[in-house]
Amino acid sequence: MTTTQESPTAAGSGANASENFKASASSQEIADTPPERVAAIVTDVLKGVHDAIAKHDVSYPEFQAAKAWLMAVGEGGEWPLFMDVFVEHAVEAQVAASQQGTKGSILGPYFLPDQVRLGSTCKLPRRDDEKGTPLVLSGQVRDLDGTPLGGAEVDIWHADADGYYSGFAPHVPEGNLRGVVVTDDEGRFAIETVQPAPYQIPTDGPTGQLIGAAGWHPWRPAHLHIQVRAEGHRPITTQLYFAGGEWLDSDVAEATKPELIIDPQDDGTGIRRSTYDFVLESA
Ligand code: MBD
Ligand code: FE
């Protein structure tokens, strides 16, 4: 598999994610945490920092470098990117411990609400000359008892064949490769799209600079983001990955799970097809 040659700009992705997060913050659940709990959590976070300073005998120049880097993350609007890449998986693991049905994964910084609603058998919005191998994902949404959930929403968004997301890369049209697919009476859906490429954290921003400075790699394996919602049911936020794909075993965001790997097969006409069913628990 080849990966993208062009490198996304930090300004085109991380910064937009910051604006998007602020715009949607009012509709999100922002915790109202009691003081004792704030104190308990922040004390432990700070203790982790203090312990690392002592363990590694951190110097003043290193402390000042850390401050400069933290400022750059904020100025570049990369906090959503950084938090979702390096921290969100730990929060998701806590949620996963109490969630039945389809395995979840992290939301990431590139979800956009209110995308175009599409019928159960549909094509995601795409450019006339959209690059990439055609891909059809079909399946059924059910509850834990196996009852099909008609009218459920399969909200899907993913990078293009160069690894770019619409809304976060200026050259990709708004709404590209995003849609809210509504299941039929039997809870079924069939979504035609194109195979996404692996995603590279922009190397020209502070998050990418940290990754480079630490000698890590900046890649996430190719993935489809999916959020499934149905009335009276707990929504599931997840991602699907591709068998044999590059970076599957070393996702920089640590968000893969074996249950979330699909293995689309060419149907003989150049279209790769896979099925995946989503199971939701009652709210
Ligand atoms: C992505 O595409 C993504 O899914 C996550 C979690 C973080 C950065 C970019
Ligand atoms: Fe992503």
Coordinates of C-alpha atoms and ligand atoms in Angstrom, one line a residue:
M1 CA 0.0 0.0 0.0
T2 CA 1.3 3.5 -0.8
T3 CA 0.7 6.3 1.6
T4 CA 0.2 10.0 0.9
Q5 CA 3.1 11.9 -0.7
E6 CA 1.7 15.3 0.1
S7 CA 1.8 16.4 3.7
P8 CA -1.3 18.1 5.2
T9 CA -0.7 21.5 6.6
A10 CA -1.2 22.0 10.3
A11 CA -3.1 25.2 9.6
G12 CA -5.5 23.3 7.4
S13 CA -6.4 20.6 9.9
G14 CA -5.4 21.2 13.5
A15 CA -6.5 24.8 13.6
N16 CA -9.9 24.1 12.0
A17 CA -10.4 21.4 14.5
S18 CA -10.0 24.0 17.3
E19 CA -12.6 26.3 15.7
N20 CA -15.0 23.3 15.2
F21 CA -14.6 22.2 18.8
K22 CA -15.4 25.7 20.1
A23 CA -18.4 26.0 17.8
S24 CA -19.8 22.7 19.0
A25 CA -18.9 23.0 22.7
S26 CA -22.3 24.3 23.6
S27 CA -24.0 21.2 22.2
Q28 CA -21.5 18.8 23.8
E29 CA -21.5 17.5 27.3
I30 CA -19.0 19.6 29.2
A31 CA -18.6 18.3 32.7
D32 CA -19.6 20.2 35.8
T33 CA -17.1 18.5 38.1
P34 CA -17.3 19.0 41.9
P35 CA -14.2 20.6 43.5
E36 CA -13.0 17.5 45.4
R37 CA -12.9 15.6 42.1
V38 CA -11.2 18.4 40.3
A39 CA -8.6 18.5 43.1
A40 CA -8.1 14.7 43.1
I41 CA -7.7 14.4 39.3
V42 CA -5.5 17.5 38.8
T43 CA -3.3 16.6 41.9
D44 CA -2.6 13.2 40.3
V45 CA -1.9 14.7 36.8
L46 CA 0.5 17.2 38.3
K47 CA 2.1 14.5 40.4
G48 CA 2.8 12.6 37.2
V49 CA 4.5 15.7 35.8
H50 CA 6.5 16.3 39.0
D51 CA 7.6 12.7 39.1
A52 CA 8.7 12.7 35.5
I53 CA 10.8 15.8 36.2
A54 CA 12.5 14.2 39.1
K55 CA 13.0 10.8 37.4
H56 CA 14.6 12.4 34.3
D57 CA 16.3 15.3 36.1
V58 CA 14.6 17.8 33.8
S59 CA 16.6 21.0 33.3
Y60 CA 15.5 24.7 33.1
P61 CA 16.1 24.8 29.3
E62 CA 13.9 21.7 29.0
F63 CA 11.3 23.2 31.2
Q64 CA 11.3 26.4 29.0
A65 CA 11.2 24.3 25.8
A66 CA 8.1 22.6 27.2
K67 CA 6.4 26.0 27.9
A68 CA 7.2 27.2 24.5
W69 CA 5.8 24.0 23.0
L70 CA 2.6 24.2 25.0
M71 CA 2.1 27.8 23.9
A72 CA 2.6 26.8 20.2
V73 CA 0.0 24.0 20.6
G74 CA -2.6 26.6 21.7
E75 CA -1.6 29.3 19.1
G76 CA -1.7 26.7 16.3
G77 CA -5.1 25.5 17.5
E78 CA -3.8 22.0 17.9
W79 CA -5.2 21.1 21.3
P80 CA -8.1 19.1 19.9
L81 CA -5.6 17.2 17.7
F82 CA -3.2 16.6 20.4
M83 CA -5.8 15.5 23.0
D84 CA -7.6 13.2 20.6
V85 CA -4.4 11.6 19.4
F86 CA -2.7 11.1 22.7
V87 CA -5.4 11.1 25.4
E88 CA -8.8 10.3 24.1
H89 CA -8.2 6.5 23.8
A90 CA -7.8 6.3 27.6
V91 CA -11.2 8.0 28.1
E92 CA -12.8 5.8 25.5
A93 CA -11.5 2.7 27.4
Q94 CA -13.4 3.9 30.5
V95 CA -16.6 4.2 28.5
A96 CA -16.0 0.9 26.7
A97 CA -15.9 -0.9 30.1
S98 CA -19.6 -0.3 30.6
Q99 CA -20.9 -0.4 26.9
Q100 CA -22.3 -3.5 25.4
G101 CA -22.8 -4.2 21.7
T102 CA -20.4 -3.0 19.0
K103 CA -17.0 -1.9 20.2
G104 CA -16.4 1.8 20.3
S105 CA -13.3 3.8 19.4
I106 CA -12.3 7.5 19.7
L107 CA -14.3 10.3 18.0
G108 CA -11.2 12.3 16.9
P109 CA -11.0 15.9 15.9
Y110 CA -12.7 15.8 12.5
F111 CA -16.3 15.0 13.2
L112 CA -18.7 17.6 11.8
P113 CA -22.4 17.6 12.8
D114 CA -25.4 18.0 10.5
Q115 CA -24.1 16.4 7.3
V116 CA -26.3 15.5 4.4
R117 CA -28.9 12.8 5.2
L118 CA -28.9 9.9 2.7
G119 CA -31.2 7.0 2.0
S120 CA -30.2 3.5 3.2
T121 CA -28.6 2.6 -0.2
C122 CA -26.4 5.6 -1.1
K123 CA -23.2 7.1 -2.3
L124 CA -21.3 9.5 -0.1
P125 CA -20.9 13.0 -1.6
R126 CA -17.7 13.0 -3.6
R127 CA -15.9 14.9 -6.3
D128 CA -16.4 14.0 -10.0
D129 CA -12.8 13.0 -10.1
E130 CA -12.6 11.5 -6.6
K131 CA -9.5 9.3 -6.4
G132 CA -9.5 5.9 -4.8
T133 CA -10.8 2.3 -5.1
P134 CA -14.6 2.1 -4.8
L135 CA -15.7 0.7 -1.5
V136 CA -19.1 -0.5 -0.4
L137 CA -19.9 -1.0 3.3
S138 CA -23.2 -2.6 4.0
G139 CA -24.8 -4.1 7.1
Q140 CA -27.6 -3.9 9.6
V141 CA -28.2 -2.0 12.8
R142 CA -29.8 -4.0 15.6
D143 CA -30.4 -3.8 19.3
L144 CA -28.9 -6.3 21.8
D145 CA -31.9 -8.6 21.3
G146 CA -31.4 -8.7 17.6
T147 CA -34.3 -6.5 16.7
P148 CA -33.5 -4.5 13.5
L149 CA -33.4 -0.7 14.1
G150 CA -35.1 1.0 11.1
G151 CA -34.6 4.7 10.8
A152 CA -31.2 4.5 12.7
E153 CA -28.5 7.0 11.7
V154 CA -25.2 5.7 10.4
D155 CA -23.1 8.9 10.5
I156 CA -19.9 8.3 8.5
W157 CA -16.9 10.5 7.7
H158 CA -13.4 9.6 6.5
A159 CA -10.3 10.9 4.8
D160 CA -9.9 10.8 1.0
A161 CA -7.4 8.7 -0.9
D162 CA -4.7 11.2 0.0
G163 CA -5.5 11.2 3.7
Y164 CA -7.3 14.6 3.8
Y165 CA -10.6 15.3 5.5
S166 CA -13.2 17.7 4.1
G167 CA -13.7 20.7 6.4
F168 CA -10.0 20.5 7.5
A169 CA -8.1 20.8 4.2
P170 CA -8.9 23.8 2.1
H171 CA -8.7 22.0 -1.3
V172 CA -11.4 19.4 -0.4
P173 CA -15.0 20.5 -0.9
E174 CA -17.3 20.9 2.1
G175 CA -19.2 17.7 2.9
N176 CA -16.9 15.5 0.8
L177 CA -17.0 11.8 2.0
R178 CA -19.4 12.6 4.9
G179 CA -23.0 11.7 5.3
V180 CA -25.8 10.6 7.7
V181 CA -27.2 7.3 6.3
V182 CA -30.7 6.4 7.5
T183 CA -31.3 2.6 7.7
D184 CA -34.3 1.0 6.0
D185 CA -37.2 -0.8 7.8
E186 CA -34.9 -3.8 8.4
G187 CA -32.2 -1.7 9.8
R188 CA -30.1 -2.2 6.7
F189 CA -27.7 0.2 4.9
A190 CA -25.3 0.0 1.9
I191 CA -22.9 2.9 1.6
E192 CA -20.7 3.4 -1.5
T193 CA -17.5 5.4 -1.0
V194 CA -13.8 5.2 -1.8
Q195 CA -11.0 3.5 0.2
P196 CA -9.4 6.1 2.5
A197 CA -5.6 6.4 2.9
P198 CA -3.8 6.3 6.2
Y199 CA -3.8 9.6 8.0
Q200 CA -0.6 11.5 8.8
I201 CA -0.5 14.0 11.7
P202 CA 0.6 17.2 10.0
T203 CA 4.4 17.4 10.5
D204 CA 4.6 21.2 10.3
G205 CA 2.7 21.9 13.5
P206 CA 3.6 21.5 17.1
T207 CA 2.1 18.1 17.5
G208 CA 4.0 16.8 14.5
Q209 CA 7.2 18.5 15.8
L210 CA 6.8 16.7 19.1
I211 CA 6.4 13.4 17.3
G212 CA 9.5 14.1 15.3
A213 CA 11.5 15.3 18.3
A214 CA 10.6 12.0 20.1
G215 CA 11.4 9.9 17.1
W216 CA 7.9 8.4 16.8
H217 CA 5.9 8.1 13.6
P218 CA 2.9 10.3 12.8
W219 CA 0.6 7.8 11.2
R220 CA -2.9 6.4 11.9
P221 CA -4.0 3.4 9.8
A222 CA -6.6 4.0 7.2
H223 CA -10.0 4.1 8.9
L224 CA -13.7 5.0 8.5
H225 CA -15.3 7.0 11.4
I226 CA -18.8 5.9 12.2
Q227 CA -21.3 7.1 14.8
V228 CA -24.5 5.1 15.0
R229 CA -27.6 6.6 16.6
A230 CA -31.1 5.3 17.1
E231 CA -34.0 6.5 19.2
G232 CA -34.1 5.0 22.7
H233 CA -30.6 3.6 22.3
R234 CA -27.1 4.6 23.5
P235 CA -25.1 5.9 20.5
I236 CA -21.9 4.2 19.5
T237 CA -18.9 6.1 18.2
T238 CA -16.4 3.9 16.5
Q239 CA -14.0 3.4 13.6
L240 CA -13.4 0.6 11.1
Y241 CA -10.0 -0.4 9.9
F242 CA -8.7 -2.5 7.0
A243 CA -7.1 -5.9 7.3
G244 CA -3.5 -5.8 6.2
G245 CA -3.4 -2.1 6.3
E246 CA -0.2 -0.1 7.1
W247 CA 0.1 1.2 10.7
L248 CA -2.6 -1.1 12.1
D249 CA -0.3 -2.4 14.8
S250 CA 1.2 1.0 15.7
D251 CA -1.6 3.6 15.4
V252 CA -0.2 6.8 16.9
A253 CA -3.7 7.4 18.4
E254 CA -3.8 3.8 19.9
A255 CA -7.4 3.5 18.8
T256 CA -7.6 0.2 16.9
K257 CA -9.3 -2.9 18.2
P258 CA -9.3 -6.4 16.6
E259 CA -13.1 -6.4 16.5
L260 CA -13.1 -3.3 14.3
I261 CA -11.1 -4.6 11.4
I262 CA -12.9 -5.3 8.1
D263 CA -11.5 -7.1 5.1
P264 CA -13.2 -5.9 2.0
Q265 CA -13.0 -8.1 -1.1
D266 CA -13.1 -7.2 -4.7
D267 CA -16.4 -8.3 -6.2
G268 CA -14.8 -8.9 -9.6
T269 CA -15.8 -5.4 -10.9
G270 CA -13.1 -3.4 -9.1
I271 CA -15.4 -2.6 -6.2
R272 CA -14.3 -3.7 -2.7
R273 CA -17.2 -4.8 -0.5
S274 CA -17.5 -5.6 3.2
T275 CA -20.3 -6.0 5.6
Y276 CA -20.4 -4.8 9.2
D277 CA -23.4 -4.9 11.6
F278 CA -23.8 -2.5 14.4
V279 CA -25.4 -3.5 17.7
L280 CA -26.7 -0.8 20.1
E281 CA -27.8 -1.2 23.7
S282 CA -30.9 0.5 25.0
A283 CA -30.5 3.9 26.5
Ligands
MBD1 C1 -7.6 11.5 12.8 O1 -8.1 11.2 11.6 C2 -8.2 10.8 13.8 O2 -9.1 9.9 13.5 C3 -7.7 11.0 15.1 C4 -8.3 10.2 16.2 C5 -6.8 11.9 15.4 C6 -6.2 12.7 14.4 C7 -6.6 12.4 13.1
FE2 FE -9.7 10.0 11.5

